[in-house]
Tab-separated table of C-alpha atoms in Angstrom:
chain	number	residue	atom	x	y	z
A	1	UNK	CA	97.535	79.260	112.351
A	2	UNK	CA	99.448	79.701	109.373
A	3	UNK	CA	97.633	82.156	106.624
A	4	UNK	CA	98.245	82.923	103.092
A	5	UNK	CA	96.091	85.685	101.864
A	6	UNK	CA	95.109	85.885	98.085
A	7	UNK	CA	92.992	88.728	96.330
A	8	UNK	CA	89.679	88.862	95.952
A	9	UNK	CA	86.674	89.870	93.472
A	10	UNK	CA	83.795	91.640	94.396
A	11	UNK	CA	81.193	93.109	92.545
A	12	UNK	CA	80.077	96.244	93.046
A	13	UNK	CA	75.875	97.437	92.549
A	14	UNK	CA	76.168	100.599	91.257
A	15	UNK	CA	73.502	102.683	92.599
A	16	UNK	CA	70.826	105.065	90.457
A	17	UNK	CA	72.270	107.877	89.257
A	18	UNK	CA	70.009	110.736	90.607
A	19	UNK	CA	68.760	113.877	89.030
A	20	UNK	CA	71.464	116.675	88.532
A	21	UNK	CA	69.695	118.892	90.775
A	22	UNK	CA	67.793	118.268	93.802
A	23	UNK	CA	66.426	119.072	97.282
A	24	UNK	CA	68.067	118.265	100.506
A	25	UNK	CA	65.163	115.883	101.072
A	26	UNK	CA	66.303	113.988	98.267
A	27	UNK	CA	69.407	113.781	98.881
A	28	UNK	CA	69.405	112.340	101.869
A	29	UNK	CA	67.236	109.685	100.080
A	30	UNK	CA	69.714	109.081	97.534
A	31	UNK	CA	72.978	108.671	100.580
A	32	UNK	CA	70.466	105.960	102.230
A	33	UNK	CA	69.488	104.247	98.889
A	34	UNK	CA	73.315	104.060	98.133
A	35	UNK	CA	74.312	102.708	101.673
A	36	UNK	CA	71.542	99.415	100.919
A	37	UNK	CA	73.057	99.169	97.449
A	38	UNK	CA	76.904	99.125	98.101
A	39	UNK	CA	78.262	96.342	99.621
A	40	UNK	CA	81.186	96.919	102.688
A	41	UNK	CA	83.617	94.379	100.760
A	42	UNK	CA	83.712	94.909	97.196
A	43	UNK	CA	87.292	94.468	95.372
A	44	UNK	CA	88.654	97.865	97.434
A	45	UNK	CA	86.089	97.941	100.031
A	46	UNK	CA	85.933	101.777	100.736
A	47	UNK	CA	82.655	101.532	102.546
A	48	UNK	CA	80.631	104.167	100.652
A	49	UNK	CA	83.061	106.794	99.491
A	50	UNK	CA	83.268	106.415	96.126
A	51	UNK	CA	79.072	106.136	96.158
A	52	UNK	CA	78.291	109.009	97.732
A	53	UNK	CA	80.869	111.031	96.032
A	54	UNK	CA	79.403	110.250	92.773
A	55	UNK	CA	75.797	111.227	93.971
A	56	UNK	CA	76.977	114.922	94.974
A	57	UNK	CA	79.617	115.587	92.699
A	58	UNK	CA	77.326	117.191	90.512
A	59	UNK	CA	76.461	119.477	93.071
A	60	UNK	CA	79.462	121.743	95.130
A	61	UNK	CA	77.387	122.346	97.731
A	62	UNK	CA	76.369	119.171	99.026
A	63	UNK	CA	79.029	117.305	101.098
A	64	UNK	CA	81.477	114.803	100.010
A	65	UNK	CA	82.394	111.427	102.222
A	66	UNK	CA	84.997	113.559	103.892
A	67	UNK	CA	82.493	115.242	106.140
A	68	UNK	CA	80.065	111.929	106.449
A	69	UNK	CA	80.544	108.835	108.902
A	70	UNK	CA	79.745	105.487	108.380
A	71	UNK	CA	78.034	105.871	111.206
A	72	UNK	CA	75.528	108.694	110.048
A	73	UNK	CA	72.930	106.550	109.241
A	74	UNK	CA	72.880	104.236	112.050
A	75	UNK	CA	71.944	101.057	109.532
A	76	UNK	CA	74.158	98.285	109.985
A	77	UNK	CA	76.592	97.474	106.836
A	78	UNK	CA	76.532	94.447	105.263
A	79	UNK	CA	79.373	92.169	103.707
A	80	UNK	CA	78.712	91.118	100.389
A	81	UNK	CA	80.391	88.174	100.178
A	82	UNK	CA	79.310	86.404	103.373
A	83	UNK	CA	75.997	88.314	103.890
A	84	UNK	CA	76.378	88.822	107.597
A	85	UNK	CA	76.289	92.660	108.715
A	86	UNK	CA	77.997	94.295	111.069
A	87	UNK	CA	76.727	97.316	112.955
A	88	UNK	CA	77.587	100.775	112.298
A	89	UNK	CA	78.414	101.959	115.899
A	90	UNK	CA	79.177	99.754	119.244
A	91	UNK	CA	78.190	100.770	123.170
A	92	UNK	CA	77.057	104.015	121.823
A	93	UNK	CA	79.919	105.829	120.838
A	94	UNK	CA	82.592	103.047	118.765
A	95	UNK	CA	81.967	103.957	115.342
A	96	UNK	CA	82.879	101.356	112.413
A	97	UNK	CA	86.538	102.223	110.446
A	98	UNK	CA	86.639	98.974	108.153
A	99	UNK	CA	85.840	95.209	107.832
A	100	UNK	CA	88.189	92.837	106.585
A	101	UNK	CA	88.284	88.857	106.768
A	102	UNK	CA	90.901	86.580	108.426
A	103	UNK	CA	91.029	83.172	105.465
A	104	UNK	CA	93.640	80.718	105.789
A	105	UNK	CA	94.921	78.457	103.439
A	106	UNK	CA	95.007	74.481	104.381
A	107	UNK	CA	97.770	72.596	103.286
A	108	UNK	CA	98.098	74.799	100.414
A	109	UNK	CA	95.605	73.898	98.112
A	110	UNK	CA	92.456	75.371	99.899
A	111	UNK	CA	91.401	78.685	101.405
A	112	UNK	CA	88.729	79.266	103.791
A	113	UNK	CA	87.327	81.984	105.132
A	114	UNK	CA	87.487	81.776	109.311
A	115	UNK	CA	86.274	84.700	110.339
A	116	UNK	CA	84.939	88.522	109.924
A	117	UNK	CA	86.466	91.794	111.634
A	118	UNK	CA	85.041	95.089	112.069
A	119	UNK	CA	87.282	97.706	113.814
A	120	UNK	CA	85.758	100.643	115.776
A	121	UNK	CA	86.963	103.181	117.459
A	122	UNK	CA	85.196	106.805	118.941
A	123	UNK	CA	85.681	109.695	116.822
A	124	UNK	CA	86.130	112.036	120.044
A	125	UNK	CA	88.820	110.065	121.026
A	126	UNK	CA	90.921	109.846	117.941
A	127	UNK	CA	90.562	113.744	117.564
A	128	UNK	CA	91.937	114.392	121.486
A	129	UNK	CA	94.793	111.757	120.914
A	130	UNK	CA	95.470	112.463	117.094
A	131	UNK	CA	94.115	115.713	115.813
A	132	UNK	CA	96.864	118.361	116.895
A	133	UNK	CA	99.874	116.108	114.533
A	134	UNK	CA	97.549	115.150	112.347
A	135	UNK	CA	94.594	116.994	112.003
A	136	UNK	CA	95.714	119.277	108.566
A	137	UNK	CA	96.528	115.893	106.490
A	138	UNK	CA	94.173	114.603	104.083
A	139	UNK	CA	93.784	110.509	103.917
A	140	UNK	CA	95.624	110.484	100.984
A	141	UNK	CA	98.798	112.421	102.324
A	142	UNK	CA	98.746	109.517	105.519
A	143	UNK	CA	97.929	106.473	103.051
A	144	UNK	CA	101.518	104.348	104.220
A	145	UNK	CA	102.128	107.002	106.834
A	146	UNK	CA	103.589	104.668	109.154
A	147	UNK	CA	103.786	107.177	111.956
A	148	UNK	CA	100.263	107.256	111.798
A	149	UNK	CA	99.731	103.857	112.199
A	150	UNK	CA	102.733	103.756	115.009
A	151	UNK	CA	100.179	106.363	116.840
A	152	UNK	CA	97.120	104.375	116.285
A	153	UNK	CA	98.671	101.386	117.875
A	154	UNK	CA	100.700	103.629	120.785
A	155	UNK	CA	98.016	105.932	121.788
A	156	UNK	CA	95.310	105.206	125.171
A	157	UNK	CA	92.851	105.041	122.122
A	158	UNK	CA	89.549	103.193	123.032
A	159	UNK	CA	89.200	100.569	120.091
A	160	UNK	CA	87.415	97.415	119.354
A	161	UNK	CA	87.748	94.380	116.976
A	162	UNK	CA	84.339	92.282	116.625
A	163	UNK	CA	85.466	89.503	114.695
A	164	UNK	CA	82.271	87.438	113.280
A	165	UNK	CA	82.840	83.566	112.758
A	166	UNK	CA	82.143	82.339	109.291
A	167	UNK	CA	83.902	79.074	109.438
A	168	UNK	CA	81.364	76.277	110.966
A	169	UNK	CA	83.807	73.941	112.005
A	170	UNK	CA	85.751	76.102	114.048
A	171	UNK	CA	86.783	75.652	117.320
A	172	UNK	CA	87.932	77.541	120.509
A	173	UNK	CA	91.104	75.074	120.271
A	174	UNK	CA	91.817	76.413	117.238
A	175	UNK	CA	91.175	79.547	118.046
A	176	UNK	CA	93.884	79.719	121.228
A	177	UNK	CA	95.771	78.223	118.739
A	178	UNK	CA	95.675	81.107	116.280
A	179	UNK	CA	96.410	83.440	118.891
A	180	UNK	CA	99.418	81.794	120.409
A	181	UNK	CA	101.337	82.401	117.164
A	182	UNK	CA	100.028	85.305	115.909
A	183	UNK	CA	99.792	87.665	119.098
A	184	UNK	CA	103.118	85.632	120.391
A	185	UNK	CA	104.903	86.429	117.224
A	186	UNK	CA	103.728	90.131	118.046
A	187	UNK	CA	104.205	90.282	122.190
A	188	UNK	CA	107.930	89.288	121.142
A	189	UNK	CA	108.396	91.748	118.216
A	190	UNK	CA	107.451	94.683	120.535
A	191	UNK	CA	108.262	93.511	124.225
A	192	UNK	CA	110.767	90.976	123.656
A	193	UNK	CA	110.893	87.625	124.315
A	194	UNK	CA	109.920	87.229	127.719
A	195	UNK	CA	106.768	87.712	127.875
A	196	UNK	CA	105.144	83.816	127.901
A	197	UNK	CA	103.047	84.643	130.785
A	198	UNK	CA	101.624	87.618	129.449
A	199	UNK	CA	100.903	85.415	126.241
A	200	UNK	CA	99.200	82.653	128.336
A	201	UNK	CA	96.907	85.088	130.428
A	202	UNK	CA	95.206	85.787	127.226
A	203	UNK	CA	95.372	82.828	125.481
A	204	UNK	CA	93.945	80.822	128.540
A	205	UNK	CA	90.848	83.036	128.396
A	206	UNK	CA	89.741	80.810	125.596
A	207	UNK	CA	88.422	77.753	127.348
A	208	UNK	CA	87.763	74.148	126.328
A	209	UNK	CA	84.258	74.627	127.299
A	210	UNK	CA	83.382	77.405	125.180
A	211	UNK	CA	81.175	76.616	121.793
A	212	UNK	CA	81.798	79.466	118.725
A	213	UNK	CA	79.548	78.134	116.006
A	214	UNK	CA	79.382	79.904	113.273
A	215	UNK	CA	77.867	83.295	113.510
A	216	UNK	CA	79.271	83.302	117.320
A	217	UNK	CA	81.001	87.084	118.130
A	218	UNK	CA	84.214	87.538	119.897
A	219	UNK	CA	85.006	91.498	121.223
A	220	UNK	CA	88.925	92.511	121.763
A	221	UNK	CA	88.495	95.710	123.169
A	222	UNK	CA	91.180	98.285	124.505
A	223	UNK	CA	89.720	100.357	127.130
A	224	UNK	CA	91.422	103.475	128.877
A	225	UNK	CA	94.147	102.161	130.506
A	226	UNK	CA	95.224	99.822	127.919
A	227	UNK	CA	93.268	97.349	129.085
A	228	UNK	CA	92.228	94.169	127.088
A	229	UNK	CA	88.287	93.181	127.551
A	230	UNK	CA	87.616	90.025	126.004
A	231	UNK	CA	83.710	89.220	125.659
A	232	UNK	CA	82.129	86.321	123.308
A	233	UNK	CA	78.725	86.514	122.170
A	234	UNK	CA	78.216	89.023	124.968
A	235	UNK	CA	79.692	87.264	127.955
A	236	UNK	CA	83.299	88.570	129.269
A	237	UNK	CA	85.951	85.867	129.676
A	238	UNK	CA	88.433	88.102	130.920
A	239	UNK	CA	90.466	90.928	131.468
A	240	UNK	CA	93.915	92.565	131.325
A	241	UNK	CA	95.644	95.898	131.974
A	242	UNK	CA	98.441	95.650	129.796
A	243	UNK	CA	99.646	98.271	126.545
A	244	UNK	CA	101.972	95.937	125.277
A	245	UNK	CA	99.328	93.371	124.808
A	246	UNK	CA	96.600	95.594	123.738
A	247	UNK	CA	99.501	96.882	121.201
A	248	UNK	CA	99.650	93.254	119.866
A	249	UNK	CA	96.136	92.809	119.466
A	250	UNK	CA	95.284	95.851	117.456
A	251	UNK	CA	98.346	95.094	115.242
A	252	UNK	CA	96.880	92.046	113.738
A	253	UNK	CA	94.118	94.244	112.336
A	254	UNK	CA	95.792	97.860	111.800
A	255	UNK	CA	99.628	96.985	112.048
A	256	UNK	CA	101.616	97.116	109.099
A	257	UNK	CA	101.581	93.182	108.889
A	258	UNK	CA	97.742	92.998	109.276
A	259	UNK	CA	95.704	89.824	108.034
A	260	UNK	CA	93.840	92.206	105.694
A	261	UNK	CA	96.094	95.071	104.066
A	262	UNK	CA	93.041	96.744	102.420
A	263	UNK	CA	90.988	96.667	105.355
A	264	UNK	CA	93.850	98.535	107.230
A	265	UNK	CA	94.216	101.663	104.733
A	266	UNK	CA	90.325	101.376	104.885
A	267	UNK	CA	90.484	101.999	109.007
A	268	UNK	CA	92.913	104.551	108.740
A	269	UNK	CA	91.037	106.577	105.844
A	270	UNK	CA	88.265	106.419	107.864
A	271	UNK	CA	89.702	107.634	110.785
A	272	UNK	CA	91.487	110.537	109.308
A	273	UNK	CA	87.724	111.639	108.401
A	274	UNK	CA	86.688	111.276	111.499
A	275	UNK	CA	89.841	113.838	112.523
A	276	UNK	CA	88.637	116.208	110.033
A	277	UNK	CA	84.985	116.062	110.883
């Protein structure tokens, strides 16, 4: 499925500006009033940050986003521009990094948005695997670290994409489709080029018989082991223990040739907080 990504425009609410001075009370007011006013994919989608820094600048003493989570406030987060939410932690411990959007462009006159990702990943995890190289960077010393991402991608890392369907005429065809070039692009990039079977164990998860109307949710998640659990709308289609293919799958969304290159510095910023947390 050929793509051809273009940049968007989102508008931003810009939340109340409180009083200089307050109580911790009302500050914590103020951080939930400004997660229901910012939306998750304005123009730079950085989930937050730059609203909750503005709240407690004013004040030293009150923490900046470095110290918070997205997850903090257990509310799901919303994306502006389709209106669907995603929520802020999965199975308990996944907590949300970023959401971007997969569009593609049709004969190169139209682009339509196909579907929604969230990635998630456990904090506790990313400090055991990551912490000891990388724990003393800020996010802005690893924005383009490539090493970083290289770890991300290399590392027994427990991570999930949810990707939310937007386009209503999709269809699991399509979908297999999708996959056979872009993971198979991937699967020969990093393992070389035999590795059809590999390719067809996943894509064949992906049945004739399966509906994905819009608003339908597929899971790619790598488990301990490097294994790849596939669930839609809640019901596992399969299974595979396999790094190189769990590799493949998380580089669509993190990799340095992501569908989304904000949404990728966004999941690494993010998880560097979580590594300094």
């Amino acid at each position: 499925m050929a793509s051809l990504r273009f940049p968007f425009v989102f508008s931003r609410p810009q939340p109340p500006k409180p009083p200089r001075h307050f109580s911790k009370i009302a500050a914590a007011a103020a951080t939930a009033a400004a997660f229901a006013a910012v939306s998750s994919n304005d123009r730079h989608r950085l989930f937050l940050q730059n609203a909750l820094n503005s709240i407690f600048s004013s004040d030293n003493s009150l923490p900046l986003w470095g110290s918070l989570s997205l997850a903090d406030s257990g509310a799901p987060v919303v994306e502006s521009k389709t209106g669907s939410s995603f929520p802020s932690v999965l199975e308990a411990s996944q907590k949300l990094c970023g959401i971007g959007l997969r569009r593609k462009c049709i004969l190169g006159l139209k682009n339509i948005d196909v579907y929604e990702f969230g990635v998630y990943a456990d904090d506790k995890d990313i400090k055991r695997c990551l912490s000891e190289k990388y724990g003393r960077f800020s996010a802005s010393q690893l924005k383009g670290n490539k090493e970083f991402t290289e770890d991300l991608l290399e590392n027994d890392i427990p991570m999930t994409v949810r990707l939310q369907i937007v386009y209503s005429k999709l269809s699991i065809n399509s979908v297999r489709s999708a996959f056979e070039e872009s993971v198979g692009i991937r699967l020969q990039k990093y393992g070389g080029s035999d590795n059809k079977e590999l390719l067809h164990r996943f894509t064949s998860q992906f049945k004739d018989e399966i509906k994905i109307p819009r608003g339908s949710v597929i899971h790619l998640t790598r488990e301990k082991g490097h294994v790849l659990r596939t669930t839609i709308d809640g019901q596992e289609v399969g299974s595979i223990q396999s790094k190189l293919l769990c590799r493949s799958i998380l580089d669509l969304y993190v990799g340095e040739d992501s569908f989304d290159k904000q949404a990728k510095e966004d999941i690494k910023f993010n998880m560097v907080s979580y590594l300094q947390s």
